[in-house]
Short mmCIF file of C-alpha atoms in Angstrom, two decimals:
data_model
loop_
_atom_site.label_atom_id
_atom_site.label_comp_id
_atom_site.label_asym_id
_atom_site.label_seq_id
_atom_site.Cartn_x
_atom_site.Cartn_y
_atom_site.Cartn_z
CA UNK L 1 101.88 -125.73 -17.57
CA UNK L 2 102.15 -128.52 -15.65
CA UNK L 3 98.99 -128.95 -13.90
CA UNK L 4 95.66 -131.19 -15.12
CA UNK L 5 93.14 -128.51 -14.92
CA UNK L 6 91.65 -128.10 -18.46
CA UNK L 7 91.70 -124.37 -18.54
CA UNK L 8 88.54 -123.74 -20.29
CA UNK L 9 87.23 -124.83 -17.23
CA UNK L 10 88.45 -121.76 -15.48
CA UNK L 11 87.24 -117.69 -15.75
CA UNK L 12 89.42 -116.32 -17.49
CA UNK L 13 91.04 -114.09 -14.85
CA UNK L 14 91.48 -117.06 -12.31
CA UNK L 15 92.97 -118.82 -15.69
CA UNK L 16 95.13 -115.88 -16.34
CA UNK L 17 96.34 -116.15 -12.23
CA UNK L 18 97.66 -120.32 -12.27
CA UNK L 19 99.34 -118.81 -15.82
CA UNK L 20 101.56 -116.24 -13.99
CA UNK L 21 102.10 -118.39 -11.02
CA UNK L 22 102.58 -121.25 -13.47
CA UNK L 23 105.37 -119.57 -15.41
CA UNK L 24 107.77 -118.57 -12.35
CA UNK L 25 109.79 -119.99 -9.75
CA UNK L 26 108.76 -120.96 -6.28
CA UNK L 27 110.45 -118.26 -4.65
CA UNK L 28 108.55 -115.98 -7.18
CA UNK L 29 105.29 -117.49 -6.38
CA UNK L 30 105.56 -116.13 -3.27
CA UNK L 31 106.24 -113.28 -4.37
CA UNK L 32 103.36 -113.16 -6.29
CA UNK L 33 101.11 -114.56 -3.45
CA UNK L 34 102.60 -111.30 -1.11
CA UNK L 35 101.34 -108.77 -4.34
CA UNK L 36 97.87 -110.19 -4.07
CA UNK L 37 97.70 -110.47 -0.49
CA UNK L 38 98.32 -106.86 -0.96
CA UNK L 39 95.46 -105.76 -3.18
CA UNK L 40 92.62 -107.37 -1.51
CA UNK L 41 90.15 -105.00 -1.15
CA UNK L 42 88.77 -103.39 2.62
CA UNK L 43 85.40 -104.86 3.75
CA UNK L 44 82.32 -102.75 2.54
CA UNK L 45 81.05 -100.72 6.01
CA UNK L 46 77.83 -103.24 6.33
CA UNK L 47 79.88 -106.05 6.90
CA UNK L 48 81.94 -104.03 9.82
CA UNK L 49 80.74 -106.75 12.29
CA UNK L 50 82.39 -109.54 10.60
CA UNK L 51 81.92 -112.13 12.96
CA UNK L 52 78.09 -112.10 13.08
CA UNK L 53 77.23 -111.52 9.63
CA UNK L 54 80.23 -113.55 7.96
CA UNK L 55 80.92 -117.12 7.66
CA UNK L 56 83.92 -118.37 8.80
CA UNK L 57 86.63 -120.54 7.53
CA UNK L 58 87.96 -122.69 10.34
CA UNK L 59 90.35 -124.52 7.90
CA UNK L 60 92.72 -121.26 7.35
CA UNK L 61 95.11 -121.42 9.84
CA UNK L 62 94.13 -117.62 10.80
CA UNK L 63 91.01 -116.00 11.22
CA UNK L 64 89.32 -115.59 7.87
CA UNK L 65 85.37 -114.75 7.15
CA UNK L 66 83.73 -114.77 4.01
CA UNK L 67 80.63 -113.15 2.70
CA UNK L 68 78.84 -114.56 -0.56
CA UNK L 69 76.63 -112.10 -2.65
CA UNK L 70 74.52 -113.86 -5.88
CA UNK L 71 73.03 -110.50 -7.45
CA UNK L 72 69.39 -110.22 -7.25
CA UNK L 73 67.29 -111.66 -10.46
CA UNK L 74 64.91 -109.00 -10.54
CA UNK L 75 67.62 -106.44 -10.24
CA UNK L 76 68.44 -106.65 -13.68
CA UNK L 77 71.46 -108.80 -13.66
CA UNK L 78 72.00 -111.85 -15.01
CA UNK L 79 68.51 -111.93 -16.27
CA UNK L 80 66.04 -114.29 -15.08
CA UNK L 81 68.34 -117.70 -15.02
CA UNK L 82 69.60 -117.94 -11.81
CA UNK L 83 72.52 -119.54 -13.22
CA UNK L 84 73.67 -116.66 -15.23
CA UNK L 85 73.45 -114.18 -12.17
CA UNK L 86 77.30 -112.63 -11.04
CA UNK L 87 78.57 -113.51 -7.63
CA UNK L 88 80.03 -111.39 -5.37
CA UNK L 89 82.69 -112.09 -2.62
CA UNK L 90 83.96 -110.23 0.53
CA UNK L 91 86.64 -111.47 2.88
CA UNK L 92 88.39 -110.68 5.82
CA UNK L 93 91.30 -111.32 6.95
CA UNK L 94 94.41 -110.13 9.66
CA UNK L 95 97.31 -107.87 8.27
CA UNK L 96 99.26 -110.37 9.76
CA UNK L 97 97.64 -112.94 7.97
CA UNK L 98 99.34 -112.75 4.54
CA UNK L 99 99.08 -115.78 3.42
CA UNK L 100 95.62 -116.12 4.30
CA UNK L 101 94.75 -112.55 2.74
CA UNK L 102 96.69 -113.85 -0.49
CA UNK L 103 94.16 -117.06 -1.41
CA UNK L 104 91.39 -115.21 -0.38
CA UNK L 105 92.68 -112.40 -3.19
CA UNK L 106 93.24 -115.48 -5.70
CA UNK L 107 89.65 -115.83 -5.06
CA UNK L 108 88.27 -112.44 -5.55
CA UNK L 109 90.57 -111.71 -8.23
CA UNK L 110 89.34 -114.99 -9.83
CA UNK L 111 85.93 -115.10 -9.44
CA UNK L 112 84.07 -112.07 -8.42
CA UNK L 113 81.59 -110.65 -10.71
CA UNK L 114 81.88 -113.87 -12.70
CA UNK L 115 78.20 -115.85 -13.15
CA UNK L 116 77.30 -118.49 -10.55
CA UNK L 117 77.54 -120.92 -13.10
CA UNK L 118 80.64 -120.40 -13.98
CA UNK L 119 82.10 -120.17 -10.21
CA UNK L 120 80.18 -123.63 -9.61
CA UNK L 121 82.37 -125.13 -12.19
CA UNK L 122 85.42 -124.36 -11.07
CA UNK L 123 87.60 -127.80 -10.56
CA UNK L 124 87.96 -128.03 -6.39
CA UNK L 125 91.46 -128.95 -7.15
CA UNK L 126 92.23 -125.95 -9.38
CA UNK L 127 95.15 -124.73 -6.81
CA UNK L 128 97.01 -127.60 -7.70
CA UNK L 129 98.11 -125.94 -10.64
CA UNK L 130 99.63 -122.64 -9.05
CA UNK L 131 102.35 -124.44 -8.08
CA UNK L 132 102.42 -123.66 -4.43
CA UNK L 133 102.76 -126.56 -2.29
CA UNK L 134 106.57 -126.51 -2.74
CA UNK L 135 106.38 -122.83 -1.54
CA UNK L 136 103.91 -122.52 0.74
CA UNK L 137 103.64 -126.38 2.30
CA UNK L 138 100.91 -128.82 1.36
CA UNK L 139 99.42 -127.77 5.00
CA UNK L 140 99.28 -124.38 4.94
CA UNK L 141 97.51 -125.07 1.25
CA UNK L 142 94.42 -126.56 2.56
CA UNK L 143 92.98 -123.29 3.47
CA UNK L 144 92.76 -122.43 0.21
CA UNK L 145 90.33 -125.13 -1.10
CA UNK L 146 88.03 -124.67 2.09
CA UNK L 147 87.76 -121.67 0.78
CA UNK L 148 86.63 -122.44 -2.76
CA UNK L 149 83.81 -125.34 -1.53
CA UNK L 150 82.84 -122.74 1.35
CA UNK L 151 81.75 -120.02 -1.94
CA UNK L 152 80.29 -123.10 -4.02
CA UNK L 153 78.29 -123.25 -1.25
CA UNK L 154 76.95 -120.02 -0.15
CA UNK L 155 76.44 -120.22 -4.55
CA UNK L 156 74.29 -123.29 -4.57
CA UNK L 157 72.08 -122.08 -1.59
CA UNK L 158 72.17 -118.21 -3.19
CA UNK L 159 70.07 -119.56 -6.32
CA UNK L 160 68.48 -122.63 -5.01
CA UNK Z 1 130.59 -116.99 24.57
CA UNK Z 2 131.38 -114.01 22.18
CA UNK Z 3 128.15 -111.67 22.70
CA UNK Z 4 127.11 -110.73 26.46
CA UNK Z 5 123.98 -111.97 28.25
CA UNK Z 6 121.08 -109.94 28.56
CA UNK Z 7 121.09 -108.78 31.96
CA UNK Z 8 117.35 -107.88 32.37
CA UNK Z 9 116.32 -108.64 35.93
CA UNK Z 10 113.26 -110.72 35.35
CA UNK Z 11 115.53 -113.36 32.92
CA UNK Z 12 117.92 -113.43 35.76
CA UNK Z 13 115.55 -115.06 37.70
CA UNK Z 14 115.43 -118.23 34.90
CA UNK Z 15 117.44 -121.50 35.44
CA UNK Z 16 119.10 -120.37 31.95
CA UNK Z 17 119.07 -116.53 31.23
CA UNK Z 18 121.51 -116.97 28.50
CA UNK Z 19 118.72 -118.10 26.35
CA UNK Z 20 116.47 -114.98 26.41
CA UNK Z 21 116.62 -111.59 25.19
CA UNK Z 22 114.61 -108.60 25.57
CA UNK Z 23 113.61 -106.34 22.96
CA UNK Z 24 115.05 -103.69 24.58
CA UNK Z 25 118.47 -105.74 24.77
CA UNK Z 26 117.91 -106.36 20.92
CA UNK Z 27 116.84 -103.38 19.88
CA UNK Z 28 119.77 -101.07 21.76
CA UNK Z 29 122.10 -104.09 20.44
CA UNK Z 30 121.39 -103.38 16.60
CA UNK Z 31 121.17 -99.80 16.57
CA UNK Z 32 124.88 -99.92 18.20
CA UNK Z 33 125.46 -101.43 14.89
CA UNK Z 34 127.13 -104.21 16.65
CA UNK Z 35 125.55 -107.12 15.10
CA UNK Z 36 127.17 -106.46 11.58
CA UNK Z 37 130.31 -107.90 12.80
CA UNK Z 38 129.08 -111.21 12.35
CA UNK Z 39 128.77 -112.63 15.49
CA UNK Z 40 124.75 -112.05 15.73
CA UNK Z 41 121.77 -113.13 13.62
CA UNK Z 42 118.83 -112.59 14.34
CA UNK Z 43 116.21 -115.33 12.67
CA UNK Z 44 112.62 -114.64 11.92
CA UNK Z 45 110.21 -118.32 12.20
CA UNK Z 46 106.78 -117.72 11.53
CA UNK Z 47 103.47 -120.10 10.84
CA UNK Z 48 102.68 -117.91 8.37
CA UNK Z 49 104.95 -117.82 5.28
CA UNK Z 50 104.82 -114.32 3.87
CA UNK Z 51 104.86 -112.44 7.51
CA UNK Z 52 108.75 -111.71 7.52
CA UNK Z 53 108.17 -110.68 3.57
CA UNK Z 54 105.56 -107.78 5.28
CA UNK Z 55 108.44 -106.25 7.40
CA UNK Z 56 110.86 -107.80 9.65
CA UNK Z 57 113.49 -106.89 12.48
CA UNK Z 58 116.07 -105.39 10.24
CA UNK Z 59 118.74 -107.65 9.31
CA UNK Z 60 116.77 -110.36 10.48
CA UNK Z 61 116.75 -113.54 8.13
CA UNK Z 62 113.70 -115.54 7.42
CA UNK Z 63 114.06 -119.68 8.32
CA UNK Z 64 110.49 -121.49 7.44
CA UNK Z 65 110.01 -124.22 9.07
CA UNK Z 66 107.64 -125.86 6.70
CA UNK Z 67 109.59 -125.86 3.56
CA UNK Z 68 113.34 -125.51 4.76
CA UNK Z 69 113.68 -127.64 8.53
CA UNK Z 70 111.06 -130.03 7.89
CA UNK Z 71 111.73 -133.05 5.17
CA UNK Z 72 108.55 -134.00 3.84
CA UNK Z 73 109.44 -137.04 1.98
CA UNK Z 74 110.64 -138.77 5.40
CA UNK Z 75 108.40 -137.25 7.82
CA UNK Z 76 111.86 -136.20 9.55
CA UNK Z 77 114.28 -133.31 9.94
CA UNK Z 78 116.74 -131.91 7.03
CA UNK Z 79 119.86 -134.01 7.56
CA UNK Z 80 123.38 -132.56 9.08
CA UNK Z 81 124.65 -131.53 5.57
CA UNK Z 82 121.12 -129.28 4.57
CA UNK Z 83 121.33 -127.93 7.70
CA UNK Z 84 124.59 -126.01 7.47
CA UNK Z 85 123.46 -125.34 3.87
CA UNK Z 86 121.00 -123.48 5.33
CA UNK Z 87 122.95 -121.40 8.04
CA UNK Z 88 125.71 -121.09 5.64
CA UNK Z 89 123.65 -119.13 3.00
CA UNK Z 90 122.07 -116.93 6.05
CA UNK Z 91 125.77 -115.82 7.03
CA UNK Z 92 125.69 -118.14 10.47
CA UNK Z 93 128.84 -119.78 11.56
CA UNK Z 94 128.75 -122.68 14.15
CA UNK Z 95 130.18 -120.01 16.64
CA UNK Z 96 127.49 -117.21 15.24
CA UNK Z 97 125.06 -116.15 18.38
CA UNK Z 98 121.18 -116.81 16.88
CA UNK Z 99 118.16 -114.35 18.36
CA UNK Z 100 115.34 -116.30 16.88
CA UNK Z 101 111.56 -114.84 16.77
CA UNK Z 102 108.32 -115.36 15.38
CA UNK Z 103 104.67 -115.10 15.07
CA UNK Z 104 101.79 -116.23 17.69
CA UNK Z 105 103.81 -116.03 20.60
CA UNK Z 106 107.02 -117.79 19.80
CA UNK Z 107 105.54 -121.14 18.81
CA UNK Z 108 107.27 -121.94 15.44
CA UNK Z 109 110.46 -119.73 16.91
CA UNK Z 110 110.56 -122.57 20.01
CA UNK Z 111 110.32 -124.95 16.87
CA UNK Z 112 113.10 -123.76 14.86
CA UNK Z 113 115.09 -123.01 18.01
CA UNK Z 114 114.80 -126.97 19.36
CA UNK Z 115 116.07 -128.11 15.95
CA UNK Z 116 119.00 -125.85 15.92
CA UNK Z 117 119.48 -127.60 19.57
CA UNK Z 118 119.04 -131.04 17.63
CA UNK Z 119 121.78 -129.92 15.99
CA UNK Z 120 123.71 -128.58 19.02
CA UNK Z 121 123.98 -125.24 17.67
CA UNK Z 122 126.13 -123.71 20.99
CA UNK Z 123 124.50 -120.03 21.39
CA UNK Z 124 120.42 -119.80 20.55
CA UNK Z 125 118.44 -117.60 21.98
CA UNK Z 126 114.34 -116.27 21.59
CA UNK Z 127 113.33 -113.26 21.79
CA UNK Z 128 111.00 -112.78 24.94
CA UNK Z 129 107.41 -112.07 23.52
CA UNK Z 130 108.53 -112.62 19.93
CA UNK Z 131 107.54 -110.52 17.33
CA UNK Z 132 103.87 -109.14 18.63
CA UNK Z 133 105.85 -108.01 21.15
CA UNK Z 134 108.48 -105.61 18.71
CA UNK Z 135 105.57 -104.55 16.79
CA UNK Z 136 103.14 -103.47 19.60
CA UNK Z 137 106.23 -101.60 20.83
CA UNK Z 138 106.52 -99.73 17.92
CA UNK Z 139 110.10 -101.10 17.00
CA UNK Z 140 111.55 -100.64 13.17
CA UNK Z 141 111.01 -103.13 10.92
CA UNK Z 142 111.91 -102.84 7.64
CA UNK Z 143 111.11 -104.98 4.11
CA UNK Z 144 114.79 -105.10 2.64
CA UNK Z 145 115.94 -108.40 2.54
CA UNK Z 146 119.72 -108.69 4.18
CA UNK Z 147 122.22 -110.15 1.84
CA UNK Z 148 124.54 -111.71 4.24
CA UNK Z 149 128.29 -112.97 3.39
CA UNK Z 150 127.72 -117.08 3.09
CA UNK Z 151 128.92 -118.32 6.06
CA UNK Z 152 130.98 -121.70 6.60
CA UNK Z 153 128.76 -124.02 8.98
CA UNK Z 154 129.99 -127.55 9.77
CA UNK Z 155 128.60 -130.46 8.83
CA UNK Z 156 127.14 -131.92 12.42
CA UNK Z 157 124.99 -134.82 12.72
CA UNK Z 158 121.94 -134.32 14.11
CA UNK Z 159 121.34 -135.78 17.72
CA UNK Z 160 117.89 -137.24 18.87
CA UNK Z 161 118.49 -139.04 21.74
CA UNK Z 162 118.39 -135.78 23.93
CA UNK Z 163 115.63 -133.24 23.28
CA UNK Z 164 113.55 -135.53 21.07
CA UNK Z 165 111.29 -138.84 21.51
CA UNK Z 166 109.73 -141.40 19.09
CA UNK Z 167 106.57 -143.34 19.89
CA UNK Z 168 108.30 -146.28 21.07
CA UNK Z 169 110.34 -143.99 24.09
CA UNK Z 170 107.02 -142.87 24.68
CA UNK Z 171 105.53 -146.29 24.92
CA UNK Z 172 108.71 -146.87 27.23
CA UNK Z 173 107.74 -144.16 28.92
CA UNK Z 174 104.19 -144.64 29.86
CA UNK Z 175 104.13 -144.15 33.91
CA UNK Z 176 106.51 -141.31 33.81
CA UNK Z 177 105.95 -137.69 33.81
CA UNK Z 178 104.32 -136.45 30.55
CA UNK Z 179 103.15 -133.08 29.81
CA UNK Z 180 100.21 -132.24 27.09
CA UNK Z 181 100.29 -128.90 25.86
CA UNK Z 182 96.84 -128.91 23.62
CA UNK Z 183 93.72 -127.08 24.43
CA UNK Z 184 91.39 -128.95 27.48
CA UNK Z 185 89.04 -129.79 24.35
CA UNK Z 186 91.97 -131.61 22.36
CA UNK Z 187 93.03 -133.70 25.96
CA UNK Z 188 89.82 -134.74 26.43
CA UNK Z 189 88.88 -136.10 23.03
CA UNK Z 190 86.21 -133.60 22.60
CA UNK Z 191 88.15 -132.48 19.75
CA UNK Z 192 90.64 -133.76 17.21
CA UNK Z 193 92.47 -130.49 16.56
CA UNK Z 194 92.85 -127.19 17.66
CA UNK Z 195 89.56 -124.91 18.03
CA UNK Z 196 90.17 -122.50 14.62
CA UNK Z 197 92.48 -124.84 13.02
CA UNK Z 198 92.52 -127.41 10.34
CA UNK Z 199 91.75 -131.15 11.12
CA UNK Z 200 94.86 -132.70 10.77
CA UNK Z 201 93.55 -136.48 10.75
CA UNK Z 202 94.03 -138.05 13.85
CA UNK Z 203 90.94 -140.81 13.85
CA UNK Z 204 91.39 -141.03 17.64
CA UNK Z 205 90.39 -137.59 20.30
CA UNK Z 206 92.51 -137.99 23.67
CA UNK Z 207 95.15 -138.22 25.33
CA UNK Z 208 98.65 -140.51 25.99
CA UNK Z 209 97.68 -142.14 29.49
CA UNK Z 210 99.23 -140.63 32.43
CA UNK Z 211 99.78 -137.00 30.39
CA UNK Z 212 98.91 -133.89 32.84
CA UNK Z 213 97.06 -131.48 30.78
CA UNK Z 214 98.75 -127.83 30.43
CA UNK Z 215 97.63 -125.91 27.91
CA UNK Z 216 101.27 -124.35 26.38
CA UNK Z 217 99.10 -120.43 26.36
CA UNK Z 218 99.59 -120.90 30.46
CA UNK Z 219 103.21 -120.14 30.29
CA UNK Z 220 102.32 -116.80 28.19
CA UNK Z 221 102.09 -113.42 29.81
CA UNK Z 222 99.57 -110.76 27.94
CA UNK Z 223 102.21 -109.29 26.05
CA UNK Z 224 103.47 -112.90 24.73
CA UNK Z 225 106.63 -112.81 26.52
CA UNK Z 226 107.40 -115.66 29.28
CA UNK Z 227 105.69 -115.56 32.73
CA UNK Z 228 108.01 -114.97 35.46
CA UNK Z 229 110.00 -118.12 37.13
CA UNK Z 230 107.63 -117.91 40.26
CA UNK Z 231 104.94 -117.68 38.03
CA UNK Z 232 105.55 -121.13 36.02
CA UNK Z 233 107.11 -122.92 38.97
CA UNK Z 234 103.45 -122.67 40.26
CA UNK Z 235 102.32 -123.99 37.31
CA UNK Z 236 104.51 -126.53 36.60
CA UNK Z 237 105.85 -127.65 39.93
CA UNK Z 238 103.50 -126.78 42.50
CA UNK Z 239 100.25 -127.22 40.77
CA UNK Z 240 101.53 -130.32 38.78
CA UNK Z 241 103.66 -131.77 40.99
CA UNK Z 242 106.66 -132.27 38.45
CA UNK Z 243 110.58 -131.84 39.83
CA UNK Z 244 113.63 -130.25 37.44
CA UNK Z 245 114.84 -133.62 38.52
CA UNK Z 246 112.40 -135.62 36.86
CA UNK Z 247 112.71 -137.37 32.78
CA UNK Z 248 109.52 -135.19 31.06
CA UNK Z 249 108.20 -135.87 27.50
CA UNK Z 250 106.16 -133.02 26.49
CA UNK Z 251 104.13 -133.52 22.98
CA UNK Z 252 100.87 -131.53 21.36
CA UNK Z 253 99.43 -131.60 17.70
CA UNK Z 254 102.89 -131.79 15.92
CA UNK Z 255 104.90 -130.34 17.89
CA UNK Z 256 105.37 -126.57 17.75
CA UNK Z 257 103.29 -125.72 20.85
CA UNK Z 258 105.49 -128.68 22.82
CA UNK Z 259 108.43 -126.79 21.98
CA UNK Z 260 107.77 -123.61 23.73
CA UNK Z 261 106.90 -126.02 26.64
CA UNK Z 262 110.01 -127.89 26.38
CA UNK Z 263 111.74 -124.19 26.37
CA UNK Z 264 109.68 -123.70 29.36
CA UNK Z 265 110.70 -126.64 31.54
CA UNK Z 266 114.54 -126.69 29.94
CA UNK Z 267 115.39 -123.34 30.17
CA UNK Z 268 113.26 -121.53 32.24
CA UNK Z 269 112.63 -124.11 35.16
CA UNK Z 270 116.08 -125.56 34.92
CA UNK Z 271 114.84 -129.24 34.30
CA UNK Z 272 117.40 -131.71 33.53
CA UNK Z 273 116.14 -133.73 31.00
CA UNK Z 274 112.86 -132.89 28.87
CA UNK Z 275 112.22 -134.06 25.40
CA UNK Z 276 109.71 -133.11 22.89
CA UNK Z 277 107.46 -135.89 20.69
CA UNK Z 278 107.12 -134.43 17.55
CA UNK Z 279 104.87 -136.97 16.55
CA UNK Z 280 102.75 -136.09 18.77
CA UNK Z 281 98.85 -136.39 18.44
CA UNK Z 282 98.72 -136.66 14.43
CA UNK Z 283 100.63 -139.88 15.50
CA UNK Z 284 99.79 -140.94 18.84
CA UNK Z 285 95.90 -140.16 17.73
CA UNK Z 286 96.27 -142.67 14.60
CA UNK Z 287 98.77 -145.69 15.79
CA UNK Z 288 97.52 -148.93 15.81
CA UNK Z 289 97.26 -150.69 19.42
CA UNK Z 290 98.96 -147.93 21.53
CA UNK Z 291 96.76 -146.95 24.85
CA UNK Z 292 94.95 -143.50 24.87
CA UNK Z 293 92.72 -141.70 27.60
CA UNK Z 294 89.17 -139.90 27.13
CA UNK Z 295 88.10 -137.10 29.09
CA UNK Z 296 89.35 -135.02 31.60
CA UNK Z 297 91.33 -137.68 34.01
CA UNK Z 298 94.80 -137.75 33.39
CA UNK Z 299 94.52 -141.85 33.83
CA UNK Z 300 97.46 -144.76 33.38
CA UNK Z 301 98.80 -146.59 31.02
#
């Protein structure tokens, strides 16, 4: 690896992710990237109306809306420290949107069901290390860390 | 030229039919198998840079204009020997006819197509209403990537003093007819970038003084193919007042959008000499000491 993330910093299925896209080739990367983009799941029916119940993030270059669930306390998970509760993310993006759908898949493939903590400490320049600026374009990257301090944030308000 | 014109009616109307297809003309022309003889590729462009990878025109090759066209160390175009690296490896010859396409209504296609022209690539056309446009009909598309026979492309030096500007023929400019193809919002200085897109970092909102303000999205039918020649001559010439005769510069963000204008106005309208400044906005916006305008008057330099 390359990159300067210290990767105890990192989940370890987000960790596991900059790993594979750390040990191929850019054209493989994209590869990669199109798999994800693949497996990211269909929106639960309640957020059907995306638009008015989703926030959006006007630094993809394509329509994409995110929904931020911190489990409920008194629900039983997590326990009683805020902290420790798991987070829960939707998105929503085009089928013609692939690239889009792909970092929001890094995302939920990285971090969902992990403890807000734990999503809160996160580096914001984690995507460095997957390599893809030579593959996708520096540009086209910035979506991807809206995206990250868009969840931190929907986190920090969930359990303030 | 080696493969026919499209001889669809409403592209006979255009100053330059020989730059347009159909998708019918495409579509009947690869299923006649014709276009394995090596004297047609068709090129896929798209902003985003895993569409083609979803399903593409078959036989189509993918050209990104991000990572392969653009040199990011210089801020410039790849050079005259990358270039016909790049054709070369996609099978295209300097005689090869080019059909190029692409997402959100031609933009980056118009993109890639102007620097082929930079390069003076003789036969390039786009594919009227782009991709949207094969998909919505229900065309094939397929996910197999083509393996074409490399290709022996020339080593030709690109040419900017044509189709292209830099800030200072813009400065030289000021006064003359200028076309800005950014939303109303961008032109005024209302906002810095496109509504739904990334801030790009311009630290100035406006317009270049003297710039008429039309949106590129006017020259766009619903389907995302071209409006007809009466259509944009209303547009361009009678509601704007500009002449086929007259020297345009046409600029936007960073240059995609301006492209499909300059299309517009070069091949469409039939003017003589348009060029596009792809430094556009995320330049203009950010220079030190060059004029700009505020609000909705176009203004003077």
């Amino acid at each position: 690896m390359s990159g300067s993330t210290d990767p105890g910093t990192l989940p370890p299925q987000l960790a596991e992710l900059v790993d594979d896209f750390a040990a191929v080739g850019p054209k493989d990367r994209l590869q990669l990237l199109l798999e994800l983009s693949q497996e990211l799941p269909d929106l639960p029916e309640r957020f059907a109306d995306a638009a008015s119940t989703m926030e959006q993030v006007p630094e993809c270059q394509t329509p994409l809306f995110i929904a931020v669930e911190v489990a409920d306390g008194e629900a039983g998970e997590g326990g009683s420290d805020p902290a420790a509760r798991p987070v829960h993310l939707y998105f929503s993006a085009p089928r013609e949107a692939p690239t889009t759908r792909g970092f929001a898949s890094i995302m939920h493939t990285g971090l969902d069901g992990q403890p807000a903590a734990t999503v809160l400490d996160v580096p914001d320049d984690f995507y460095t290390d997957l390599g893809l600026a030579e593959a996708v374009s520096p540009l086209r990257l910035r979506g991807i860390a809206a995206m990250l301090a868009r969840i931190k944030n929907q986190v920090r308000a969930a359990i303030t | 030229m080696a493969v026919a014109n499209d001889p669809d009616p409403k592209l006979a109307e255009y100053a330059h039919p020989e730059r347009l297809v159909t998708t019918e003309w495409l579509a009947d022309r690869l299923k006649a198998g014709t276009s394995d003889d090596g004297d047609l590729v068709v090129v896929e462009s798209d902003e985003d840079v895993l569409l083609y990878e979803t399903g593409h025109i078959p036989g189509a090759v993918k050209v990104d204009w991000h990572t392969e066209l653009n040199d990011p160390i210089t801020r410039d175009y790849v050079d005259g020997r990358r270039f016909a690296e790049i054709m070369s490896e996609r099978g295209i010859g300097r005689d090869t006819t080019i059909v190029v396409y692409g997402d959100k209504n031609n933009w980056w296609a118009a993109y890639a197509l102007w620097v082929f022209q930079l390069f003076g690539h003789p036969d390039v056309r786009l594919l009227d209403g782009g991709r949207n446009k094969w998909i919505a009909e229900g065309r094939e598309t397929t996910t197999e990537a083509p393996s074409p026979a490399t290709a022996d492309y020339p080593v030709v030096e690109r040419d900017d003093s044509r189709i292209r500007a830099f800030k200072d023929d813009v400065l030289a400019h000021l006064g003359k007819p200028m076309v800005d193809v950014r939303s109303p919002q961008e032109y005024s200085g209302e906002k810095l970038h496109m509504p739904d897109y990334p801030q790009e970092g311009a630290v100035r909102g406006g317009h270049i003084p003297g710039a008429a303000s039309v949106p590129w999205a006017r020259a766009a039918a619903e389907d995302g193919s071209f409006k007809t020649r009466a259509e944009l001559e209303a547009i361009y010439q009678q509601e704007q007042g500009l002449q086929p005769s007259d020297d345009v510069v046409a600029y936007c963000r960073i240059g995609e959008r301006s492209s499909h204008t300059w299309f517009v106005l070069t091949y469409l309208l039939g003017f003589d000499r348009v060029r596009n400044y792809d430094g556009s906005w995320t330049e203009w916006g950010n220079a030190v000491r060059v004029p700009i305008v505020q609000g909705e008057e176009r203004g003077s330099a």
